Coordinates of C-alpha atoms in Angstrom, one line a residue:
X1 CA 0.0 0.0 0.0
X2 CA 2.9 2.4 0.8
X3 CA 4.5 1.6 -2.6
X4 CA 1.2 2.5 -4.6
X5 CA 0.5 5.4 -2.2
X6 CA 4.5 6.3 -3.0
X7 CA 3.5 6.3 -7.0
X8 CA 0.2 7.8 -7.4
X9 CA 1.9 10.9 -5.2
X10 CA 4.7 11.1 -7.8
X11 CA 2.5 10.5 -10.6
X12 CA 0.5 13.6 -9.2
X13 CA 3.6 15.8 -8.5
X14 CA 4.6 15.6 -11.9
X15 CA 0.9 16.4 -12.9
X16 CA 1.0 19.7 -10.6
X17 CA 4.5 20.9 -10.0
X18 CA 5.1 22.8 -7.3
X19 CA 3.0 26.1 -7.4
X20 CA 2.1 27.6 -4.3
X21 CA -2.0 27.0 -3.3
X22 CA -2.5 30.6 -2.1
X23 CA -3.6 33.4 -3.7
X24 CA -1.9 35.5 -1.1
X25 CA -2.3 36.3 2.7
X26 CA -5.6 38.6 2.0
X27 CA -8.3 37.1 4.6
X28 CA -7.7 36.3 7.8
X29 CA -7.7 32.9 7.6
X30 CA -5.2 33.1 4.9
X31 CA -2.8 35.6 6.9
X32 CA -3.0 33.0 9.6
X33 CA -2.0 29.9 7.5
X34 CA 1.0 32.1 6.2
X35 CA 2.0 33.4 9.7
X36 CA 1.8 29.7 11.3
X37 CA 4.0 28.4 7.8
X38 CA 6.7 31.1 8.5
X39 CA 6.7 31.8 12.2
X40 CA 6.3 28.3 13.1
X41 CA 6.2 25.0 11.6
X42 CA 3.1 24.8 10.0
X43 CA -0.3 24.5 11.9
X44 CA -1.5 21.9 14.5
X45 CA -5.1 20.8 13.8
X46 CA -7.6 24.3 15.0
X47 CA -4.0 26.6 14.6
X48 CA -5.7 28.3 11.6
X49 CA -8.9 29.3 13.5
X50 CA -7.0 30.2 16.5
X51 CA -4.4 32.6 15.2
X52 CA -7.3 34.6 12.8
X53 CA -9.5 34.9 16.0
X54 CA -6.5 36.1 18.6
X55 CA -5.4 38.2 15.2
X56 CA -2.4 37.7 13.4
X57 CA -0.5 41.2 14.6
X58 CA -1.1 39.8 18.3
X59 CA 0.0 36.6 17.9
X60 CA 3.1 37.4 15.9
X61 CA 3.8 40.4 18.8
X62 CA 2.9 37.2 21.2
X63 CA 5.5 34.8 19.4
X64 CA 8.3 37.8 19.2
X65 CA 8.1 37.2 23.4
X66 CA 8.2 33.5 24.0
X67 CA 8.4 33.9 28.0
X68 CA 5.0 35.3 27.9
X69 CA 4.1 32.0 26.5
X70 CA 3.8 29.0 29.4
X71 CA 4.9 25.8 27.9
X72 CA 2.7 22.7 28.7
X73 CA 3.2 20.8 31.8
X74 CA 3.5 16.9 30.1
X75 CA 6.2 19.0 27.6
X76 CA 8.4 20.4 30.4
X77 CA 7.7 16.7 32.1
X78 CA 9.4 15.1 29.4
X79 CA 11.8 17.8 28.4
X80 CA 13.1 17.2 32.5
X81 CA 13.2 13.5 32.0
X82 CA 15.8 13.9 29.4
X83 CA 19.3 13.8 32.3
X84 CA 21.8 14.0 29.1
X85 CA 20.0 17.2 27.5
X86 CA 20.3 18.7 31.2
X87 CA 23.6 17.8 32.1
X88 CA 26.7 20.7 32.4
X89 CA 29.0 20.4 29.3
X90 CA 31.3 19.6 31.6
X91 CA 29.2 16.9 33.0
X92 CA 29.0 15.0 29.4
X93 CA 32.6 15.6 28.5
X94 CA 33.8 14.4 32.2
X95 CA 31.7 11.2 30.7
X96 CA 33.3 11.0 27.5
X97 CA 36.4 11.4 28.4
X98 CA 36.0 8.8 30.8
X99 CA 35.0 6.5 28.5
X100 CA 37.7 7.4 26.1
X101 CA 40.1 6.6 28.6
X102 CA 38.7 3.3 29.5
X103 CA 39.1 2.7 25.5
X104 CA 42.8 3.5 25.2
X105 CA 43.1 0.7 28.4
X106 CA 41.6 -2.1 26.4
X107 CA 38.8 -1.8 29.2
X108 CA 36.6 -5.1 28.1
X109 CA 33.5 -3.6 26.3
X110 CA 34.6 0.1 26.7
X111 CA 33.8 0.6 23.2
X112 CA 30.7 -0.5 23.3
X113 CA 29.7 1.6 26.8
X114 CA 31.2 4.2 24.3
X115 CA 28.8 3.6 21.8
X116 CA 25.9 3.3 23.7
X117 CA 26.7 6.2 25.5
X118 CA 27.2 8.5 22.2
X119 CA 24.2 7.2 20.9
X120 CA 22.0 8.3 23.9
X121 CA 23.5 11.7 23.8
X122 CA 22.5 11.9 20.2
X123 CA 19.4 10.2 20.6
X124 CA 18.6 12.7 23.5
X125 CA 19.6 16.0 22.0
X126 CA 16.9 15.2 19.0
X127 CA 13.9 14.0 21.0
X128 CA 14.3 17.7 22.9
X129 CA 14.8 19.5 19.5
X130 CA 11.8 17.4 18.1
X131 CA 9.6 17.7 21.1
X132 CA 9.9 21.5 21.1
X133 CA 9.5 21.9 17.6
X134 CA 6.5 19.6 17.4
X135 CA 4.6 20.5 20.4
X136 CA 6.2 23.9 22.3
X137 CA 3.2 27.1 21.5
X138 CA 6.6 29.3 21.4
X139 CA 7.3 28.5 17.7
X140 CA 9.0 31.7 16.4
X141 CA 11.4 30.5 19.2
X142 CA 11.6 27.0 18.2
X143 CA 12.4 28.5 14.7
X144 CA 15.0 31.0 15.6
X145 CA 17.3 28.3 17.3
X146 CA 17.4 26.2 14.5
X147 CA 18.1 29.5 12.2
X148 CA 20.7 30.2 14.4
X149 CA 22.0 27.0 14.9
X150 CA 22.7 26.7 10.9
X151 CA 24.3 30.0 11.1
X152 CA 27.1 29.2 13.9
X153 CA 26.9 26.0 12.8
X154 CA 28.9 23.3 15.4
X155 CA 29.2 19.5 13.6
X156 CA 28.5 17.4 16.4
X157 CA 30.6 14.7 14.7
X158 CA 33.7 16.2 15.3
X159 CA 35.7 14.6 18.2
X160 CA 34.5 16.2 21.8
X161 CA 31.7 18.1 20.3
X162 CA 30.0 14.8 20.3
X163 CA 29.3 15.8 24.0
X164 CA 29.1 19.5 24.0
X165 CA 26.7 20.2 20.6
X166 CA 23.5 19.8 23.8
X167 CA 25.3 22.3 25.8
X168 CA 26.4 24.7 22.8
X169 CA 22.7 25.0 21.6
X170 CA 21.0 24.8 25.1
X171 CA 23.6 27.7 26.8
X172 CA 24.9 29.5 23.5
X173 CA 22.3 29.5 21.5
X174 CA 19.1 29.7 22.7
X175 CA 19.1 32.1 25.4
X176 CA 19.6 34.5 22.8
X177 CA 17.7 33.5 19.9
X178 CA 15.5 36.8 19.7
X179 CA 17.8 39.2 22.0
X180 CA 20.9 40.7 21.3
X181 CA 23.2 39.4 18.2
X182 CA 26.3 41.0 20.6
X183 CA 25.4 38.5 23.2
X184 CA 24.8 35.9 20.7
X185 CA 28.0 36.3 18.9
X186 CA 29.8 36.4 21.9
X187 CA 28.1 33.3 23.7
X188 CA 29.1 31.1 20.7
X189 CA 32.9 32.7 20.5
X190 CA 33.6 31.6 24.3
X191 CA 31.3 27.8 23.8
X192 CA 34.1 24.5 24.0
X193 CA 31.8 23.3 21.0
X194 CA 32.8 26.2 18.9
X195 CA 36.2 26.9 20.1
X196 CA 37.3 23.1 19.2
X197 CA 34.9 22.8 15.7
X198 CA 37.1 25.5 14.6
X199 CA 40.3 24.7 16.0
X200 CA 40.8 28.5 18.0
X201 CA 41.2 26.5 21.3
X202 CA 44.9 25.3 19.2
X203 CA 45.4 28.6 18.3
X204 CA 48.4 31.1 19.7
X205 CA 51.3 33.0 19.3
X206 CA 54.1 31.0 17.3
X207 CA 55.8 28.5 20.1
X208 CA 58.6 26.5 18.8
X209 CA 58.9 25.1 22.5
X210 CA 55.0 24.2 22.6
X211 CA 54.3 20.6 22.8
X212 CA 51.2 19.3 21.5
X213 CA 49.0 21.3 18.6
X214 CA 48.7 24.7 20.0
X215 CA 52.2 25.9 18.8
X216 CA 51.1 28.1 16.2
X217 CA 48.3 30.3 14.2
X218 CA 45.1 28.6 13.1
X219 CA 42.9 30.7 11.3
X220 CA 40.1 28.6 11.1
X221 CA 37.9 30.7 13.3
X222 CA 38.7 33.9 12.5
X223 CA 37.8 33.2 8.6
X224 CA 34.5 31.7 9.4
X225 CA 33.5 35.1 11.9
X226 CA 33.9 36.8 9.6
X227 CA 32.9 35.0 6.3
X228 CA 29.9 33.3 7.6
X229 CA 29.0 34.9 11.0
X230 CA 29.0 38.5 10.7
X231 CA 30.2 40.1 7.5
X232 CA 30.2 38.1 4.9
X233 CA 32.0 37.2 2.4
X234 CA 31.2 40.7 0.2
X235 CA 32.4 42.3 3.5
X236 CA 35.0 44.1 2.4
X237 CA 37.8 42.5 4.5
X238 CA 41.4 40.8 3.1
X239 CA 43.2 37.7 4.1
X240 CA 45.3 40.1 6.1
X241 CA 42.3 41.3 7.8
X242 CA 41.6 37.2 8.8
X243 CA 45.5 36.6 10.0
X244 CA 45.2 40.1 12.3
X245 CA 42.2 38.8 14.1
X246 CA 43.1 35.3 14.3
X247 CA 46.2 37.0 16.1
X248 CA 43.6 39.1 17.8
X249 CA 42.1 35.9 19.1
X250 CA 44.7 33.6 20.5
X251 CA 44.2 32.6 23.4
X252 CA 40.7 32.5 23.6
X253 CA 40.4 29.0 24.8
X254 CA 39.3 25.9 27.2
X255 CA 40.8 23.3 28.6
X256 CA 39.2 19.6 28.7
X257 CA 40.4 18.1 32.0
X258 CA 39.2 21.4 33.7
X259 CA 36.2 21.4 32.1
X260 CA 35.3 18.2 32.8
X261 CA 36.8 18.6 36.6
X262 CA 35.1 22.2 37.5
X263 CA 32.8 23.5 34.3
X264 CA 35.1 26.2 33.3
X265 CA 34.0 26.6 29.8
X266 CA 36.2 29.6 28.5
X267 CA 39.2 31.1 29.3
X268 CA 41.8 33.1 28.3
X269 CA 45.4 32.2 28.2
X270 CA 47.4 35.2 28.3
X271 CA 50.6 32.7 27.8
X272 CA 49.3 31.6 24.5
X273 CA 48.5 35.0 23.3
X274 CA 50.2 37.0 20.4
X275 CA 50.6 40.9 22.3
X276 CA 52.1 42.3 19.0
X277 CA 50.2 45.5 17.9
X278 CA 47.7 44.4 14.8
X279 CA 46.2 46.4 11.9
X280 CA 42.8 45.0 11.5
X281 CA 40.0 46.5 9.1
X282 CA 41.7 49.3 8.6
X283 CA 42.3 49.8 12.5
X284 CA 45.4 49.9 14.3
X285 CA 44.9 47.6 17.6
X286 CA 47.2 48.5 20.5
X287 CA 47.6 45.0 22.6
X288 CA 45.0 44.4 25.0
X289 CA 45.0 40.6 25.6
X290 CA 41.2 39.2 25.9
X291 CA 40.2 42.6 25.3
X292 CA 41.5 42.2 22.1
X293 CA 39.3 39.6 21.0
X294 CA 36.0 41.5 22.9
X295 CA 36.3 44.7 20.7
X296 CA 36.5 42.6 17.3
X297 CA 33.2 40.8 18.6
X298 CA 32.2 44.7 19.1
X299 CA 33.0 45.4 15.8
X300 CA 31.7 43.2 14.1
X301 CA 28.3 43.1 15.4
X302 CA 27.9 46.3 14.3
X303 CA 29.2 46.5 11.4
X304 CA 26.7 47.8 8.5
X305 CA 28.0 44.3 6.5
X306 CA 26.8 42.3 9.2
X307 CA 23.8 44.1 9.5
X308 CA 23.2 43.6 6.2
X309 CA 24.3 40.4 5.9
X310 CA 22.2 38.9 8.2
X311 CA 19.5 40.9 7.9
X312 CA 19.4 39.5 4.2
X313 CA 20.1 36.0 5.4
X314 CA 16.7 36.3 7.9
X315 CA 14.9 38.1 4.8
X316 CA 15.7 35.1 3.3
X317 CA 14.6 32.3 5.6
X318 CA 11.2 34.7 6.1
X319 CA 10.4 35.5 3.1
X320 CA 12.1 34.5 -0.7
X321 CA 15.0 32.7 -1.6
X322 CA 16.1 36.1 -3.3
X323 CA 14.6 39.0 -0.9
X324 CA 13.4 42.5 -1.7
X325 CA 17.0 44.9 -1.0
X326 CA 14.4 47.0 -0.2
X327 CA 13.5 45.1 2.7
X328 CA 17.0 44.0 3.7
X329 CA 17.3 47.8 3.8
X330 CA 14.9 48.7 6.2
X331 CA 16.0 45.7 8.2
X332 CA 20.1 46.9 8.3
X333 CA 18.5 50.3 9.5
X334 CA 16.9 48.8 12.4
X335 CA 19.5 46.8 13.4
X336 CA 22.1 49.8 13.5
X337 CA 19.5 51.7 15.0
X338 CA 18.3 49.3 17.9
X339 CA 22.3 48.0 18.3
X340 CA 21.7 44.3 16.7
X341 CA 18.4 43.8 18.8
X342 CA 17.0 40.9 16.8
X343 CA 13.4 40.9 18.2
X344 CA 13.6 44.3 16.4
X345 CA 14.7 43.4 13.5
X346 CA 12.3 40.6 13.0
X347 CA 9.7 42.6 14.1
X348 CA 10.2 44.9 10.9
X349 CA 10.6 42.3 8.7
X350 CA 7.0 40.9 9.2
X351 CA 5.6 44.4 10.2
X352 CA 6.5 44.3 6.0
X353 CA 4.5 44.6 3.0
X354 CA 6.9 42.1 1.9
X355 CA 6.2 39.6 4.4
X356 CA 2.7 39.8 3.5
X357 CA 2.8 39.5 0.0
X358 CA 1.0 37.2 -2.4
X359 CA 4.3 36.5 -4.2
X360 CA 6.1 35.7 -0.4
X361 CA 2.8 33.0 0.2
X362 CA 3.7 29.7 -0.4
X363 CA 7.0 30.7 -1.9
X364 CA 9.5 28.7 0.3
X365 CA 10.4 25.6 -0.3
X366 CA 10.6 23.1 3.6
X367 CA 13.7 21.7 4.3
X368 CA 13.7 18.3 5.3
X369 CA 13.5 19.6 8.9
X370 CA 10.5 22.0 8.2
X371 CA 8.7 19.0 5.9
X372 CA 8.8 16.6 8.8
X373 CA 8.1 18.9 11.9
X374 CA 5.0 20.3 9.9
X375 CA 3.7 16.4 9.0
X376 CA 4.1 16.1 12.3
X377 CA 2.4 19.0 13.7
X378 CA -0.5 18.5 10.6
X379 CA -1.0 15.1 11.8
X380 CA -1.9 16.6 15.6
X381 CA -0.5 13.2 16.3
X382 CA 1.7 13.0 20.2
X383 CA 5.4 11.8 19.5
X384 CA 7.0 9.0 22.2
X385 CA 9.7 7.7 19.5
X386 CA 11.7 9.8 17.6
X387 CA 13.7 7.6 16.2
X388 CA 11.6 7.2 12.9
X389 CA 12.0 10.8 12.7
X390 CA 15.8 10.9 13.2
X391 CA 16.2 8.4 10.3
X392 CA 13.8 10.3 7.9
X393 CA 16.1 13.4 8.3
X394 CA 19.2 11.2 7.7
X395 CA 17.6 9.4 4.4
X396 CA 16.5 13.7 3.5
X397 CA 20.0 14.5 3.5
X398 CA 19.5 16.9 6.9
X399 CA 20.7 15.1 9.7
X400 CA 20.3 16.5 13.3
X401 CA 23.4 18.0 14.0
X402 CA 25.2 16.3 11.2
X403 CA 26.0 19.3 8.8
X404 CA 29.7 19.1 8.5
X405 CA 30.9 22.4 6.9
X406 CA 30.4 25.5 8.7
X407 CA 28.2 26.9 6.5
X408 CA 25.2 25.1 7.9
X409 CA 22.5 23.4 6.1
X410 CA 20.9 25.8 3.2
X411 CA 17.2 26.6 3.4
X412 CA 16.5 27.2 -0.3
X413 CA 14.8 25.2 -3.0
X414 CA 17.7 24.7 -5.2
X415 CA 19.1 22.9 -1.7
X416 CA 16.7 20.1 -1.3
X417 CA 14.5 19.7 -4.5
X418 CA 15.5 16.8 -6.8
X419 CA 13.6 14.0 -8.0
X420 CA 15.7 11.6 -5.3
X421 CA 14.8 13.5 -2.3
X422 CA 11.0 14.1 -3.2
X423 CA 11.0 10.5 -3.3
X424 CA 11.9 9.7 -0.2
X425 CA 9.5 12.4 1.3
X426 CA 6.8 10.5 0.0
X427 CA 7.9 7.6 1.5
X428 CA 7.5 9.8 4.4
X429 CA 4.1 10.8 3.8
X430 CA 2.8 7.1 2.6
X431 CA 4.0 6.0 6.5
X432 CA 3.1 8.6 8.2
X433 CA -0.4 9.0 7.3
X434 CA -1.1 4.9 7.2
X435 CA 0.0 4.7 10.5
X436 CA 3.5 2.9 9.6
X437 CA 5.9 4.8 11.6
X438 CA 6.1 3.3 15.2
X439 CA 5.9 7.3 16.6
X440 CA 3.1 6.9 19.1
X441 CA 3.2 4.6 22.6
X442 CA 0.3 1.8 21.9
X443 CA -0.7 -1.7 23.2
X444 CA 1.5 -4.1 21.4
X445 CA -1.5 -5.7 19.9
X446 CA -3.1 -2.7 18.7
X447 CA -1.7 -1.6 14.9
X448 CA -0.8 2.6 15.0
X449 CA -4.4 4.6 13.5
X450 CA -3.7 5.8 9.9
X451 CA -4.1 9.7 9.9
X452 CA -8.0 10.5 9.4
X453 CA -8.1 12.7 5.8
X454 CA -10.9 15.1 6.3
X455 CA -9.4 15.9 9.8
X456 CA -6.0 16.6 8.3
X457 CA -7.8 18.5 5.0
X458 CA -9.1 20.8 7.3
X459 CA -5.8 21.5 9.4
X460 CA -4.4 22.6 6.4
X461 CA -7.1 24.5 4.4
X462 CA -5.6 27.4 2.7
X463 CA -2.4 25.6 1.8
X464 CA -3.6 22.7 -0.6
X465 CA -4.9 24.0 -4.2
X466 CA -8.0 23.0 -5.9
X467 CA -6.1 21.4 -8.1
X468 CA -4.3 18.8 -6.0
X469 CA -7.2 19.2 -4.1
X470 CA -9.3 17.6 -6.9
X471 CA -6.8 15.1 -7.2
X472 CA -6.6 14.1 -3.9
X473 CA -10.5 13.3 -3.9
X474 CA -10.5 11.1 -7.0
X475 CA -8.7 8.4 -4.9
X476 CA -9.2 6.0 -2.1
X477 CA -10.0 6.9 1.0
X478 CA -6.9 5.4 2.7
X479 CA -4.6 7.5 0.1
X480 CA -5.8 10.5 0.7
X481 CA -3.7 11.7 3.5
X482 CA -0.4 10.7 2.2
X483 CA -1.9 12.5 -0.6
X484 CA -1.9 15.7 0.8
X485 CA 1.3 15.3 3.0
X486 CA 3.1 14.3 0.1
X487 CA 1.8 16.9 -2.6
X488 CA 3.6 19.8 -3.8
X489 CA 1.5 22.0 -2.2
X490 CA 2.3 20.9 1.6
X491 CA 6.3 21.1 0.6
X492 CA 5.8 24.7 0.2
X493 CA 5.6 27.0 3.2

């Protein structure tokens, strides 16, 4: 049944392509569908209704202030439950290291407490990411972590980050997801995870006598703060420019065993450090040790490239693959004008014409990540296993925490749509709707419910066309749901 569900949804892709449903955000119903698609991760079944009757300004002024927003009781229940998610990072490294060591000894079945142990990190770290993003009523939040998370990307494949990635998103990230870009820049500068992805805890003055790595310049960091982070790579700076504040920067460190023994996450080694004078952008910087490395985070989050830069970056996620300038104008202004506040920033960017327009409706195409948070959230169905989900993103292309370049995943079309990948999101749908995907707790004897059709047509009214609509209705019953998951229309957003 899956494999006929899979073909009749490909045969009607290729029937409808993918045009957006919408005829633009005009009524309220409509705004309230586009607001819940962009703001959140799609609605949950009586979403639609709810956010057109609070009215769409209110909620979007309600989602720009998450801690006015209680979270459920059973979610904070299960978010508690998690003890890896909640541990220090120096809790988790103090056990991986452990465990390392235990490896090096030829401790019988180290490796496999090892394994076991990496894998309930992992498997922890993605039921809190999915749980929030499925069920928390703070979407915008839920949104802006994984925006930000893509844009200071950590690969939580890399060595010790294997144990810090829960730590670098729960302390670094997230606290600062709609507040200050300052903060935020400087939060993920000073975070183990980062300072060993990019290979600035090695970094320092030349040492000839050093032993170890750390006897020289790496410049990994420095490139990628300013290349990816804050200016850009149009920002006007040299390869000069990235030696001078990789210079700036040494010393800006952690070490493991006191991490693990007494949580110090950061520090500055003033014995590592090069105290030469630097030019940087144009600037002649007198030696200050850390202070140093504090003014360039200064600078650079209020730099008009940065402003611009991200701003264009968020105009992106929000609104079109290629966004107004006229919008990523406006935006830049408000950032130099509020000092990088981001709330502020997003709050012009949807207070928009832009934002609102019939050409923005519909026009994004859904990451893996976005397709299968919204099928989940479409489905109104309560998640116990992740696990199913975990693999979907893997087979996507998208796995949690598995983008390995710095430059994060992409969230444009060109990114994710080919014939392969639509495939396997169909696959997706097929399971998801017939009840395949082992996702809710139920007696062993009892099979999972396929997803009910008319309940799921109405959740997302607004975002399926009369076309695919039509479609959809000319076949069986137990196809239509997968149907609509699966249609061009519900990859949109």
């Amino acid at each position: 049944m899956i494999r006929r569900a899979s073909l009749v949804l490909l045969a009607a892709l290729m029937a409808t392509g993918a045009a957006s449903a919408a005829d633009g955000a005009s009524g309220p119903d409509a705004q309230a569908l586009h607001v819940l698609n962009r703001l959140a991760y799609g609605p949950r079944p009586g979403d639609v209704g709810r956010v057109a009757q609070m009215g769409v300004q209110r909620w979007i002024d309600q989602q720009l202030h998450p801690e006015t927003i209680p979270l459920p009781a059973d979610l904070n229940a299960r978010l508690a439950a998690l003890d890896t998610v909640n541990r220090s990072a120096g809790e988790s490294l103090a056990e991986f290291l452990g465990l390392r060591r235990a490896v090096r000894m030829d401790d019988e079945g180290a490796k496999q407490r090892r394994r076991e142990a990496e894998m309930r990190v992992a498997r922890q770290a993605a039921e809190a990411r999915l749980l929030r993003a499925v069920e928390s009523p703070r979407q915008l939040e839920e949104v802006m972590v994984d925006f930000w998370y893509n844009h200071f990307n950590v690969f939580a494949g890399k060595g010790i980050d294997r144990a810090l990635v829960t730590s670098y998103e729960r302390d670094a990230i997230r606290p600062h997801a709609l507040g200050s870009f300052r903060a935020l820049l400087g939060a993920t500068a000073k975070h183990p995870a980062m300072l060993f992805y990019l290979d600035n805890v090695v970094s320092s003055a030349p040492r000839p006598e050093a032993k170890g790595k750390a006897r020289g310049l790496n410049e990994n960091y420095a490139r990628e703060l300013m290349e990816l982070h804050t200016l850009g790579a149009d920002g006007g700076y040299t390869q000069r420019d990235v030696t001078e504040l990789a210079r700036m920067l040494t010393g800006w460190t952690f070490d493991q065993k006191r991490l693990a023994r007494t949580g110090e996450t950061f520090r500055f080694d003033a014995g590592r450090h090069d105290a030469g004078t630097k030019t940087w952008l144009g600037r002649a910087i007198a030696p200050a040790g850390q202070q140093e490395g504090e003014y360039a985070l200064d600078v650079l989050a209020m730099h008009p490239a940065t402003a611009r830069h991200v701003s264009r970056e968020l105009a992106q996620y929000f609104v079109s693959d290629e966004p107004p300038p006229s919008l990523v104008d406006r935006m830049a202004a408000t950032w130099q004008k509020s000092q990088g506040d981001i709330r502020a920033v997003l709050a012009t960017l949807f207070a928009s014409r832009e934002f609102m327009d019939a050409g923005s409706v519909g026009a994004k195409f859904k990451t893996p990540y976005q397709f299968v948070v919204s099928a989940l959230r479409a489905s109104g169905m309560q998640v116990a296993n992740v696990g199913p989900l975990v693999n979907t993103m893997s087979q996507l292309g998208m796995p949690l925490y598995g983008c390995q370049t710095p430059d994060g995943y992409k969230n444009t079309q060109d990114a994710w749509l080919n014939p392969d990948a639509l495939t396997r999101r169909i696959a997706f749908a097929s399971a998801l709707a017939g009840g395949k995907l082992p996702l809710a707790t139920v007696p062993a004897d009892a099979p999972p419910a396929p997803l009910d059709p008319v309940r799921l047509q109405a959740t997302l009214a607004g975002s399926i066309s009369p076309r695919t609509l039509g479609i959809v209705q000319r076949n069986p019953d137990n196809l239509r749901a997968a149907m609509l998951l699966g249609s061009p229309d519900f990859m949109q957003r």
